[in-house]
Short mmCIF file of N, CA, C and O in Angstrom, two decimals:
data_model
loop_
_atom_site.label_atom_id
_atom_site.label_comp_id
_atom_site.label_asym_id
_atom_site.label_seq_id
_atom_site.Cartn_x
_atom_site.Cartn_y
_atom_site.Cartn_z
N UNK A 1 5.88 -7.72 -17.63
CA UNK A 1 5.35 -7.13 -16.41
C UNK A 1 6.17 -7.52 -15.20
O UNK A 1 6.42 -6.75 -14.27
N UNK A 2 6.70 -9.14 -15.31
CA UNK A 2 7.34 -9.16 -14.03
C UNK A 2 9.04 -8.48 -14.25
O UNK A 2 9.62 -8.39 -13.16
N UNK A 3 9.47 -8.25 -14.87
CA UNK A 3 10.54 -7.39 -14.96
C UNK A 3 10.95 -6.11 -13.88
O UNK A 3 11.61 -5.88 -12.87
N UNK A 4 9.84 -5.33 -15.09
CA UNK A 4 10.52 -3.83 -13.82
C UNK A 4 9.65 -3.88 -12.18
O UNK A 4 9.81 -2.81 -11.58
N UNK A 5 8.90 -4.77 -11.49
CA UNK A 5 8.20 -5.41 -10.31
C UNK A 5 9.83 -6.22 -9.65
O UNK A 5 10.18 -6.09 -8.48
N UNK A 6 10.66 -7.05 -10.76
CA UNK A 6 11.66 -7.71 -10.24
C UNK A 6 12.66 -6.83 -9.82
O UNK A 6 13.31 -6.95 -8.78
N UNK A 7 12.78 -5.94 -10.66
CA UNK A 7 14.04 -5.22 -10.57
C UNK A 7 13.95 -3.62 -9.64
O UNK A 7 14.91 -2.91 -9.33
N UNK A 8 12.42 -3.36 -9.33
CA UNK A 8 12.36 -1.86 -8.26
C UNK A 8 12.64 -3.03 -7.34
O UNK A 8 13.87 -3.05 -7.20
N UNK A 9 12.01 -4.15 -6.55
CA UNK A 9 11.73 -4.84 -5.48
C UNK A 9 13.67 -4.77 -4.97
O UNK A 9 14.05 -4.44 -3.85
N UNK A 10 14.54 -5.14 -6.06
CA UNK A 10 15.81 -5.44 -5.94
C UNK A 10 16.87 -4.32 -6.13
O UNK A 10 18.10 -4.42 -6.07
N UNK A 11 16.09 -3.24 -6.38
CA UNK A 11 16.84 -1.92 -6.38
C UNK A 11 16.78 -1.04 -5.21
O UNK A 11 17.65 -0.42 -4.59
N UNK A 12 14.98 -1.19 -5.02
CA UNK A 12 15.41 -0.93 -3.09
C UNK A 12 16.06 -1.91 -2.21
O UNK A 12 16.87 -1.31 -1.49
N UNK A 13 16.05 -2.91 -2.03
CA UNK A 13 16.71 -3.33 -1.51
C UNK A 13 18.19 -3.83 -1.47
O UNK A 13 18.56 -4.76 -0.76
N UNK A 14 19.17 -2.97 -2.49
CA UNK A 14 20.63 -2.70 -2.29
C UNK A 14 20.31 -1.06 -2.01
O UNK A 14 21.34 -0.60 -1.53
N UNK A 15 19.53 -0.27 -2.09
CA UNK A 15 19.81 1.05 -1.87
C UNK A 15 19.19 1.03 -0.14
O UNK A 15 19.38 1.91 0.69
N UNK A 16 18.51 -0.10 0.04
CA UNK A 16 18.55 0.24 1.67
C UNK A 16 19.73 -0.55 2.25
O UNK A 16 20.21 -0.15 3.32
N UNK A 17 20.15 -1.42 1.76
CA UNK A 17 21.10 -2.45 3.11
C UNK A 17 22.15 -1.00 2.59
O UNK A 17 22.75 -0.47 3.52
N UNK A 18 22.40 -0.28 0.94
CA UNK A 18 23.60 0.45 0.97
C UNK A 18 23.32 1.97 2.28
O UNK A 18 24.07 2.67 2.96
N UNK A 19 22.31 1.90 2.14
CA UNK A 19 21.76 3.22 3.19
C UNK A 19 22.21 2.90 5.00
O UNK A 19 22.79 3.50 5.91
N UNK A 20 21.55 1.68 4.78
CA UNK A 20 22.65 0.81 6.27
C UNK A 20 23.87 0.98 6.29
O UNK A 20 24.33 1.36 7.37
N UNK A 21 24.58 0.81 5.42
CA UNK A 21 25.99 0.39 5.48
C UNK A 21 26.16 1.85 5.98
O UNK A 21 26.64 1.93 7.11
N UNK A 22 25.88 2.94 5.40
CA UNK A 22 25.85 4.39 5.58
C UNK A 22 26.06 5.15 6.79
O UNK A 22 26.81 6.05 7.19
N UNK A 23 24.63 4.10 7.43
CA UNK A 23 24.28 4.63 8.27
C UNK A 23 25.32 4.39 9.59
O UNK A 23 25.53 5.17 10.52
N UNK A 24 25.99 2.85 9.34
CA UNK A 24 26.48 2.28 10.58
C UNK A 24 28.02 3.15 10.37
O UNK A 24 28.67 2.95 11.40
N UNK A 25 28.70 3.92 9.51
CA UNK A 25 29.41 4.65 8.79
C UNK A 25 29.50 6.00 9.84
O UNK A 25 30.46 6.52 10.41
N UNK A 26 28.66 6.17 9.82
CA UNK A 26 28.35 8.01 10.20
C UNK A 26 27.51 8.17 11.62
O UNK A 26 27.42 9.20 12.28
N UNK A 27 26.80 6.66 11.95
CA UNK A 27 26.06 7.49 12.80
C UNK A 27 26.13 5.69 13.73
O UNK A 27 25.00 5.20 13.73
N UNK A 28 27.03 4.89 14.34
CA UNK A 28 27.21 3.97 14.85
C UNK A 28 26.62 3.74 15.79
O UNK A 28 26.12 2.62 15.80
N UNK A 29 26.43 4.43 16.75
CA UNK A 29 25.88 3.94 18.25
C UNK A 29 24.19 3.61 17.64
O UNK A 29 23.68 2.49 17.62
N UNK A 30 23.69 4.55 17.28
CA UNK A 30 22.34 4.50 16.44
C UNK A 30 21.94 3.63 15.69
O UNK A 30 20.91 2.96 15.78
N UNK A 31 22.76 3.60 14.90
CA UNK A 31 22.46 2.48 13.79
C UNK A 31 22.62 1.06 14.52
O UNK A 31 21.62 0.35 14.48
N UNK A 32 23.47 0.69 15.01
CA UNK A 32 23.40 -0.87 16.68
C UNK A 32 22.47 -0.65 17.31
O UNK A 32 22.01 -1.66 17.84
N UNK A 33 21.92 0.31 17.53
CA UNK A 33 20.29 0.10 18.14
C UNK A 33 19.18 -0.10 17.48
O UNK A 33 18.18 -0.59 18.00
N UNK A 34 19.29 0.35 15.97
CA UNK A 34 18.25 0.22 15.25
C UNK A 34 17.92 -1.51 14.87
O UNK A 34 16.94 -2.25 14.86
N UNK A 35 19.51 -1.64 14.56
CA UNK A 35 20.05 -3.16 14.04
C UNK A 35 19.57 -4.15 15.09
O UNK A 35 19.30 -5.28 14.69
N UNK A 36 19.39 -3.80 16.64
CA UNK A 36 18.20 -4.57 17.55
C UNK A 36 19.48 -5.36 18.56
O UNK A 36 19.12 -6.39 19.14
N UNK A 37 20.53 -5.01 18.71
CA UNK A 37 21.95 -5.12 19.57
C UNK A 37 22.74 -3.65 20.24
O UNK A 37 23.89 -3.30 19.95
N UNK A 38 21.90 -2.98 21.11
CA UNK A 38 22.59 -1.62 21.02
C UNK A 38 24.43 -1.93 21.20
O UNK A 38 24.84 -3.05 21.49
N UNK A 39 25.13 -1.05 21.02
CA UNK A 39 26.42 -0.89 21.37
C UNK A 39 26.93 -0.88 23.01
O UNK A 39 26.32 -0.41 23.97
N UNK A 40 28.00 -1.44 23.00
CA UNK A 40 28.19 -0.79 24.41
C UNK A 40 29.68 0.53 24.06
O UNK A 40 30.48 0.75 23.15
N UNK A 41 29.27 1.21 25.67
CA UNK A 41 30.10 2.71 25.38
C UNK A 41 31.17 2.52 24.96
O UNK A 41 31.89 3.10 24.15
N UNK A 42 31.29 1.37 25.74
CA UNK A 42 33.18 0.72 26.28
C UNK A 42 33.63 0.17 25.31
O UNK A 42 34.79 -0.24 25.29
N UNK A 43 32.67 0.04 24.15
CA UNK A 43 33.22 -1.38 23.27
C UNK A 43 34.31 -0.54 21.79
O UNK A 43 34.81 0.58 21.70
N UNK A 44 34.30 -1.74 20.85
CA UNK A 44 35.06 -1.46 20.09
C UNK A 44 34.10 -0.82 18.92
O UNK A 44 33.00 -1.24 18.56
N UNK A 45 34.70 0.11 18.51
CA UNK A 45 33.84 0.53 17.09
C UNK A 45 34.11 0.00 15.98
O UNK A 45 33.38 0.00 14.99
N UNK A 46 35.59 -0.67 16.11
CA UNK A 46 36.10 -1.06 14.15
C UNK A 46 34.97 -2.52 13.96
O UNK A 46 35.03 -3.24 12.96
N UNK A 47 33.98 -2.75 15.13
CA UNK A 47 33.04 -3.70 14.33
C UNK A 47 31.86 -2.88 14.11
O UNK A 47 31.11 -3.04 13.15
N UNK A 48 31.73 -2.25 14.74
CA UNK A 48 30.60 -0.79 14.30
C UNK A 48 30.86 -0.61 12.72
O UNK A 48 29.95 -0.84 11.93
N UNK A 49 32.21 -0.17 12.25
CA UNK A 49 32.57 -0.01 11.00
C UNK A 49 32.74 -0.97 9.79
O UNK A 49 32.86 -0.93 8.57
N UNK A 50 32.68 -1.88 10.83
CA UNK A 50 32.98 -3.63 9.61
C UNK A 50 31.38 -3.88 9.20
O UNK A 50 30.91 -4.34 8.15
N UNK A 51 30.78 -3.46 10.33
CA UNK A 51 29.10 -3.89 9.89
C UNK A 51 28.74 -2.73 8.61
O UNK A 51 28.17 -2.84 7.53
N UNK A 52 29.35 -1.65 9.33
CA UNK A 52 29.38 -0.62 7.63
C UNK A 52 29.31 -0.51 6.74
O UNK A 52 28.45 -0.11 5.96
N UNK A 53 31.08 -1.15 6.63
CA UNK A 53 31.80 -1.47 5.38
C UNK A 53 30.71 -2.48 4.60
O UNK A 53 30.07 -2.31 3.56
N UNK A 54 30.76 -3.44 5.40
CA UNK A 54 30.28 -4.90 4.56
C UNK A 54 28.64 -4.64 4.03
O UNK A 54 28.05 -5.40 3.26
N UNK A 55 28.12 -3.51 4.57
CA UNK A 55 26.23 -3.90 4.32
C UNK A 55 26.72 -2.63 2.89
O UNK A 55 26.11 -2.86 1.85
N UNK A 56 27.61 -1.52 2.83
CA UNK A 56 27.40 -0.79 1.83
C UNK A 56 28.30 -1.48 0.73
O UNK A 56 28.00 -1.14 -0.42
N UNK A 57 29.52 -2.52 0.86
CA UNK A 57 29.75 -3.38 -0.21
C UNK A 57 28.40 -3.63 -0.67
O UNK A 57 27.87 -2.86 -1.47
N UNK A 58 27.77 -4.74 -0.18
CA UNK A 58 26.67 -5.49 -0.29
C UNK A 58 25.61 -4.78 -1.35
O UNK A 58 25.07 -5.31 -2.32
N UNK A 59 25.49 -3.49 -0.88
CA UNK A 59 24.41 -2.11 -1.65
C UNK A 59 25.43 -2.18 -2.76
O UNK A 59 25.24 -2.86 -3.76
N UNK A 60 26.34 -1.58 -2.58
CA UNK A 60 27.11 -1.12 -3.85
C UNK A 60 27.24 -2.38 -5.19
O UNK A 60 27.12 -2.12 -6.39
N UNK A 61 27.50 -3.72 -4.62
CA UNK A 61 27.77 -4.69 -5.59
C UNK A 61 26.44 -4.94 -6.18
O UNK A 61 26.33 -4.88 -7.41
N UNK A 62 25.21 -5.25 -5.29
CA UNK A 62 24.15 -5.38 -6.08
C UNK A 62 23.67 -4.18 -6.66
O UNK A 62 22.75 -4.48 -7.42
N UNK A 63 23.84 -3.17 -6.66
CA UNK A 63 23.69 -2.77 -7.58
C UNK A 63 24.17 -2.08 -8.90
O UNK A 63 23.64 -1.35 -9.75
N UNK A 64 25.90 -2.85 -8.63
CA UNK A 64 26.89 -2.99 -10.03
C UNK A 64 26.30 -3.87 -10.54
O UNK A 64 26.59 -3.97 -11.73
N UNK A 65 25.13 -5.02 -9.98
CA UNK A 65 24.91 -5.99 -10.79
C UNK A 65 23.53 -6.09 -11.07
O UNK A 65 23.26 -7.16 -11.61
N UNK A 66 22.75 -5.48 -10.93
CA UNK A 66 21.88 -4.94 -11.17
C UNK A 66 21.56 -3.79 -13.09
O UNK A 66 20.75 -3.80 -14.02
N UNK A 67 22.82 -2.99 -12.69
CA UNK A 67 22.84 -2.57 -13.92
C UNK A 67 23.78 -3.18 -14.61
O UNK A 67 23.61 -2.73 -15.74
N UNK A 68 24.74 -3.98 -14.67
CA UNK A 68 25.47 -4.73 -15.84
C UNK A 68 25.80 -5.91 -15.95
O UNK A 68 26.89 -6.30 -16.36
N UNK A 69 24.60 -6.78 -15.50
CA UNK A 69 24.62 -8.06 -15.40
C UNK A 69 23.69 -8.77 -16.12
O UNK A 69 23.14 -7.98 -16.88
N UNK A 70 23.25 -9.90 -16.25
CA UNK A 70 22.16 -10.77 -16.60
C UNK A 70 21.04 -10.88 -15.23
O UNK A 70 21.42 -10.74 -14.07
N UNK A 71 19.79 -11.12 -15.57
CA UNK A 71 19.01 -11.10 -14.13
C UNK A 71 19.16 -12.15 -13.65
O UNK A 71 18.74 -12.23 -12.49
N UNK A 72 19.74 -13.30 -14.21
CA UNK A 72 20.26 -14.46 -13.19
C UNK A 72 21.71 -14.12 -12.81
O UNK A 72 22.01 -14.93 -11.94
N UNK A 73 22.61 -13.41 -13.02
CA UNK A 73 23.27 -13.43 -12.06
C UNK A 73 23.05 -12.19 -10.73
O UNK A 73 23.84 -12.10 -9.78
N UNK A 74 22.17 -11.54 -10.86
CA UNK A 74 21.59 -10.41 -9.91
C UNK A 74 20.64 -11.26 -8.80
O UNK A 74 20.48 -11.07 -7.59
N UNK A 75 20.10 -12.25 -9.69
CA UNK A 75 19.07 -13.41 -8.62
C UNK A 75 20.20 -13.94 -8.05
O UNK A 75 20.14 -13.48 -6.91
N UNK A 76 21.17 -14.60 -8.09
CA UNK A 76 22.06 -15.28 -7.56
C UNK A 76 22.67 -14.85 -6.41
O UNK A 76 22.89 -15.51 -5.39
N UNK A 77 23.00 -13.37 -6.73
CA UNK A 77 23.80 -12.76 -6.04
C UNK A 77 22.69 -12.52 -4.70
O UNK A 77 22.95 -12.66 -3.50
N UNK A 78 21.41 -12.13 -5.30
CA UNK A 78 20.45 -12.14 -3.80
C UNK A 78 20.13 -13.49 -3.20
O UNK A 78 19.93 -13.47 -1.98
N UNK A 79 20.04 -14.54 -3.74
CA UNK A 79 20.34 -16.01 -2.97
C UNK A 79 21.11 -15.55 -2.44
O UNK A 79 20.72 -14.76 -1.58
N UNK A 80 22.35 -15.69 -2.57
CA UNK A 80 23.79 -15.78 -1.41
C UNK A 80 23.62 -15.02 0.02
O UNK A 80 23.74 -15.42 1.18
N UNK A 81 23.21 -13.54 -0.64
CA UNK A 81 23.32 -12.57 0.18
C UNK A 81 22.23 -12.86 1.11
O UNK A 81 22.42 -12.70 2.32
N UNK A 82 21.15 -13.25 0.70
CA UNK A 82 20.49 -13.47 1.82
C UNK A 82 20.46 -13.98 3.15
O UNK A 82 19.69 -13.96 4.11
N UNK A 83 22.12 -14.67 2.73
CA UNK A 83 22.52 -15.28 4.60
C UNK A 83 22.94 -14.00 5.35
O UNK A 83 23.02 -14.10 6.58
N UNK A 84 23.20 -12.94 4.83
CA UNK A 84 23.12 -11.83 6.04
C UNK A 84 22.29 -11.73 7.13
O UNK A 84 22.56 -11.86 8.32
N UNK A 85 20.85 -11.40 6.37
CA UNK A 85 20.08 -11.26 7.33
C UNK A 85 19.12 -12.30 8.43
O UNK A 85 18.44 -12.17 9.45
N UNK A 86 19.60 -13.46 7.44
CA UNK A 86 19.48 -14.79 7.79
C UNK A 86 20.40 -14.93 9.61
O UNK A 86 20.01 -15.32 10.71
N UNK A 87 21.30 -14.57 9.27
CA UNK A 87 22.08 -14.23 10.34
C UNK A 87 22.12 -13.33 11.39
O UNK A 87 22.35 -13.53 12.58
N UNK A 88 21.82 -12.13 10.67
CA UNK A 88 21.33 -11.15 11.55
C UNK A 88 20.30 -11.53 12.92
O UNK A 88 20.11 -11.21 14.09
N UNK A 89 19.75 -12.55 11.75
CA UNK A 89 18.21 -12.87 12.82
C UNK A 89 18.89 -13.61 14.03
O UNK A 89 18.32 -13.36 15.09
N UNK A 90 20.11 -14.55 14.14
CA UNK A 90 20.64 -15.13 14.56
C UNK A 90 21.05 -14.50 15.59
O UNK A 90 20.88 -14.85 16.76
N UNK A 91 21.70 -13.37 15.12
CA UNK A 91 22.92 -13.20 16.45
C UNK A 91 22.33 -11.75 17.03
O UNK A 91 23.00 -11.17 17.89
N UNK A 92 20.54 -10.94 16.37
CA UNK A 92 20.22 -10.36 17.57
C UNK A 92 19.33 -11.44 18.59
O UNK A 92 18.94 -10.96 19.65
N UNK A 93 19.01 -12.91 18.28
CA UNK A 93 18.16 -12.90 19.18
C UNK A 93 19.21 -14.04 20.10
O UNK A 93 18.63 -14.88 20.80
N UNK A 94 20.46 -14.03 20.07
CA UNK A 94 21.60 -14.78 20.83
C UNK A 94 22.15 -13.57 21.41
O UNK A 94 23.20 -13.87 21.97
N UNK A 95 21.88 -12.20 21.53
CA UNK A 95 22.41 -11.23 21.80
C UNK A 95 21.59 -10.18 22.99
O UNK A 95 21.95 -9.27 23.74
N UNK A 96 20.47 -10.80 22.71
CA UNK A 96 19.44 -10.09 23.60
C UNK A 96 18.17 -9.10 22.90
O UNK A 96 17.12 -8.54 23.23
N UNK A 97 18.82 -9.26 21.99
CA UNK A 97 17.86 -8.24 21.28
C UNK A 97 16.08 -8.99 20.94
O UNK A 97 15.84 -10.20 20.95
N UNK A 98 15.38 -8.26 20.76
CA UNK A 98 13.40 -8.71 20.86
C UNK A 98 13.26 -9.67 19.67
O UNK A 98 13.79 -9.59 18.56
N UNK A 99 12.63 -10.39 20.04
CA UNK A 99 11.91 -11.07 18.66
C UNK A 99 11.65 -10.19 17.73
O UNK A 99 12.38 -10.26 16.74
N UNK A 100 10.62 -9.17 17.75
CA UNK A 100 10.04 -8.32 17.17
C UNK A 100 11.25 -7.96 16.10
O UNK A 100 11.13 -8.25 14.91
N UNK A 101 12.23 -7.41 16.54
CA UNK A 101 13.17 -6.84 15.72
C UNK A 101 14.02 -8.01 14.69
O UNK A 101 14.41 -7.95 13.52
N UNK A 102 14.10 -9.10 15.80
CA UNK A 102 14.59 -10.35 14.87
C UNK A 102 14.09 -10.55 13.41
O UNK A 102 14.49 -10.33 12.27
N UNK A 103 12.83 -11.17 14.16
CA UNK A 103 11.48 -11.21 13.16
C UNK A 103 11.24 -10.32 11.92
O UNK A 103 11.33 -10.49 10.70
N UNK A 104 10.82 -9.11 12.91
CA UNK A 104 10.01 -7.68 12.14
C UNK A 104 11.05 -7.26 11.34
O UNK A 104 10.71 -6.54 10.39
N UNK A 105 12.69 -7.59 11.50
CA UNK A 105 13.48 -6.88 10.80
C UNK A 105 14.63 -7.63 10.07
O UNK A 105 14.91 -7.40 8.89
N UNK A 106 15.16 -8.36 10.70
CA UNK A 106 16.21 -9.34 10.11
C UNK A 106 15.43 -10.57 8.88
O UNK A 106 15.50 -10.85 7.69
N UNK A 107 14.74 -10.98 10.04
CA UNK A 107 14.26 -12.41 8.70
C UNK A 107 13.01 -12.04 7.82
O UNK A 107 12.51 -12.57 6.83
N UNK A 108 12.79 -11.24 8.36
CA UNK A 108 11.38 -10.13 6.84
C UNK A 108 12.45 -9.72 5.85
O UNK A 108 12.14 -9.58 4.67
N UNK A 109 13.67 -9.53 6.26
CA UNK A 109 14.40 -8.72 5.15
C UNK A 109 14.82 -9.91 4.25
O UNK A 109 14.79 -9.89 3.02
N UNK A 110 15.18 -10.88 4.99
CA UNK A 110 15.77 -12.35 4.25
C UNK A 110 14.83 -12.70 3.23
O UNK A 110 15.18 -12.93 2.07
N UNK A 111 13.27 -12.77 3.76
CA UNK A 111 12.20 -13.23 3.09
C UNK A 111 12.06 -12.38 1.87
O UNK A 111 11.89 -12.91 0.77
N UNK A 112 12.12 -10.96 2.04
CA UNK A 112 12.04 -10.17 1.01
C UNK A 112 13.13 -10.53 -0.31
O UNK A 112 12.82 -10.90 -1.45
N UNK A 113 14.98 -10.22 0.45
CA UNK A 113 15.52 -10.88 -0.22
C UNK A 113 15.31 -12.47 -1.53
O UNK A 113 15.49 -12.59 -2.74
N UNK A 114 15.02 -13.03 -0.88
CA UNK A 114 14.84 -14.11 -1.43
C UNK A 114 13.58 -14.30 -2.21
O UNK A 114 13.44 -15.25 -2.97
N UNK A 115 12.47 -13.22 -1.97
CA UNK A 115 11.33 -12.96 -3.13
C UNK A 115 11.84 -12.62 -4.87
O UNK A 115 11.56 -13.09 -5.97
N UNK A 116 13.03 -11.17 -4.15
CA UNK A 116 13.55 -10.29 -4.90
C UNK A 116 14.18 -11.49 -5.87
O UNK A 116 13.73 -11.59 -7.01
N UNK A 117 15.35 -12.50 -5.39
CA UNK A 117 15.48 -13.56 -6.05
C UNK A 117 14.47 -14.15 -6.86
O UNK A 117 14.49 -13.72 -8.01
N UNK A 118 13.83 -14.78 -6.69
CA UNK A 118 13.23 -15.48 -7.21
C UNK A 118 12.36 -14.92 -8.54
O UNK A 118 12.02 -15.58 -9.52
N UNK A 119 12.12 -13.59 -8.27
CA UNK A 119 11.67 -12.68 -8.94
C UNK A 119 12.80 -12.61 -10.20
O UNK A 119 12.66 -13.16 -11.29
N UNK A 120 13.41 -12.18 -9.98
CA UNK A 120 14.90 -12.41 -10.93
C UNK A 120 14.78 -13.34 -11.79
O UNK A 120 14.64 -13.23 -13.01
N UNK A 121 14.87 -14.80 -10.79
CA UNK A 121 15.05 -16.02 -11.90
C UNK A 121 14.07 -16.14 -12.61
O UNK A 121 14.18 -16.97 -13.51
N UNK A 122 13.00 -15.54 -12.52
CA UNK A 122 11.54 -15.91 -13.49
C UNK A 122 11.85 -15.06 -14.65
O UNK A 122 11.59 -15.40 -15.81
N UNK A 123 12.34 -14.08 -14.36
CA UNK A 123 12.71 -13.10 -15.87
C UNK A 123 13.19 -13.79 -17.35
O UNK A 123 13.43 -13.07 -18.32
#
C-alpha cells in the first residue's frame, strides 16, 4: 500500500518542479513572480533561464529515477534535492518577497519533498 502513495506523491512532484523549470523557460517575467521575487525589467534573464534549466533538470532526473532506479536511490535523490526549496525559502524572504509565499510555497514544498523521501525509504 505504501508503494504506489510513495511513488504518485514523488511523481508529482518532479512533474511540477519539471513544469517550473518550463515555465521559467517560456514564460520568465511570470514565473519570478509566481516564484515570490518578481524580476526586474532592466535585469538579466540568463538567471531567469538558469532557474529554468536547473528546476526542469531536477523534474527530468527524478523522474529518470523514478522509473529505473531502486526506491532508495529515488529517496535519496529527494533528500538532496530538497535543499532547493530549502533555499528558495531563503533567498525569497532575503529578497523581499512575503512570508506567505516563503512559507506557503518554498518550505511546504521542502516539507513535501522530504515526506516524498521518506516515503521512499520505507518501501
Amino acid at each position: 500500500m505504501l508503494s504506489p502513495i510513495a511513488y504518485t506523491l514523488a511523481s508529482i512532484l518532479v512533474a511540477m518542479v519539471a513544469f517550473i523549470g518550463l515555465r521559467f523557460l517560456t514564460a520568465p517575467r511570470p514565473a519570478a513572480a509566481g516564484y515570490g521575487v518578481p524580476a526586474k525589467q532592466d535585469g538579466d534573464d540568463a538567471y531567469l533561464t538558469i532557474k529554468g534549466l536547473r528546476d526542469l533538470t531536477f523534474g527530468v532526473l527524478g523522474a529518470a529515477l523514478l522509473a529505473f532506479s531502486s526506491p532508495q536511490a529515488a529517496a535519496l535523490y529527494m533528500l538532496v534535492v530538497a535543499i532547493a526549496p530549502l533555499g528558495d525559502t531563503l533567498i525569497v524572504l532575503r529578497h523581499g518577497g512575503t512570508k506567505a509565499v516563503a512559507f506557503g510555497i518554498h518550505f511546504a514544498t521542502a516539507i513535501a519533498v522530504l515526506i516524498s523521501a521518506a516515503l521512499l525509504f520505507a518501501i
